[in-house]
Amino acid sequence: MPLFSITQMNALYTILLLILSNIFMTLAWYGHLKLQQTGLTSSWPLIGIIVFSWGIAFLEYCCQVPANRIGFAGNGGPFSLIQLKVIQECISLTVFVAIANILFQHQSLQWNHVLAFLFIIAAVYLVFMK
């Protein structure tokens, strides 16, 4: 007898792919700012930065699209469309906070940021209520 059901494995794969997707997304959206701070890309034209970010965003989509296909109840996954979106937003915020604290150490969390994050966690709870 398997340790996890197919539904549980699909839920796990979905969440892991969403985490990976959001790492790439955050790096695509904000990583170029850190590269500019270090001077690595300060002389690049804006179109160069956009193409660079698109390259990273391609990797995001390579994870995001399968995550949604595997996780969506319409494809046999465990999550409704709304549940997928709320999970993605919660993961996105978590990944952003972690990466921002690593890359931009002078950015600190304030009480209102923590409260906003708690509201997002509450949204995850509410969306899974029957």
Short mmCIF file of C-alpha atoms in Angstrom, two decimals, residues 67-128:
data_model
loop_
_atom_site.label_atom_id
_atom_site.label_comp_id
_atom_site.label_asym_id
_atom_site.label_seq_id
_atom_site.Cartn_x
_atom_site.Cartn_y
_atom_site.Cartn_z
CA ALA A 67 1.73 23.22 -11.07
CA ASN A 68 -1.66 24.55 -12.09
CA ARG A 69 -2.35 21.63 -14.44
CA ILE A 70 -1.39 19.04 -11.82
CA GLY A 71 -3.19 20.80 -8.98
CA PHE A 72 -6.43 21.84 -10.71
CA ALA A 73 -9.48 19.77 -9.74
CA GLY A 74 -10.71 19.93 -13.36
CA ASN A 75 -7.63 17.86 -14.30
CA GLY A 76 -8.00 15.44 -11.39
CA GLY A 77 -5.96 17.51 -8.93
CA PRO A 78 -6.95 18.33 -5.39
CA PHE A 79 -7.50 22.12 -5.66
CA SER A 80 -10.16 24.40 -7.05
CA LEU A 81 -9.07 27.34 -9.18
CA ILE A 82 -9.62 29.75 -6.28
CA GLN A 83 -7.67 27.53 -3.89
CA LEU A 84 -4.76 27.39 -6.37
CA LYS A 85 -4.69 31.18 -6.62
CA VAL A 86 -4.77 31.76 -2.87
CA ILE A 87 -2.08 29.13 -2.29
CA GLN A 88 0.05 30.78 -4.99
CA GLU A 89 -0.34 34.22 -3.42
CA CYS A 90 0.61 32.93 0.02
CA ILE A 91 3.66 31.15 -1.39
CA SER A 92 4.53 34.26 -3.42
CA LEU A 93 4.56 36.46 -0.35
CA THR A 94 6.56 33.95 1.68
CA VAL A 95 9.17 33.55 -1.06
CA PHE A 96 9.33 37.32 -1.59
CA VAL A 97 9.94 37.99 2.11
CA ALA A 98 12.70 35.36 2.22
CA ILE A 99 14.44 36.58 -0.93
CA ALA A 100 14.05 40.25 -0.01
CA ASN A 101 15.66 39.57 3.37
CA ILE A 102 18.54 37.75 1.68
CA LEU A 103 19.16 40.14 -1.25
CA PHE A 104 18.06 43.42 0.31
CA GLN A 105 19.03 43.11 3.94
CA HIS A 106 18.18 46.73 4.74
CA GLN A 107 14.50 46.01 4.02
CA SER A 108 12.87 45.03 7.30
CA LEU A 109 9.43 43.73 8.10
CA GLN A 110 7.17 46.09 10.01
CA TRP A 111 4.16 45.18 12.15
CA ASN A 112 1.75 46.06 9.33
CA HIS A 113 3.61 43.73 6.94
CA VAL A 114 3.27 40.88 9.43
CA LEU A 115 -0.42 41.67 9.92
CA ALA A 116 -0.99 41.68 6.16
CA PHE A 117 0.73 38.30 5.93
CA LEU A 118 -1.52 36.94 8.69
CA PHE A 119 -4.55 38.12 6.71
CA ILE A 120 -3.29 36.19 3.69
CA ILE A 121 -2.91 33.08 5.84
CA ALA A 122 -6.47 33.68 7.05
CA ALA A 123 -7.54 33.84 3.38
CA VAL A 124 -5.96 30.43 2.79
CA TYR A 125 -7.88 29.04 5.75
CA LEU A 126 -11.16 30.61 4.59
CA VAL A 127 -10.83 29.39 1.00
CA PHE A 128 -10.48 25.79 2.20
#
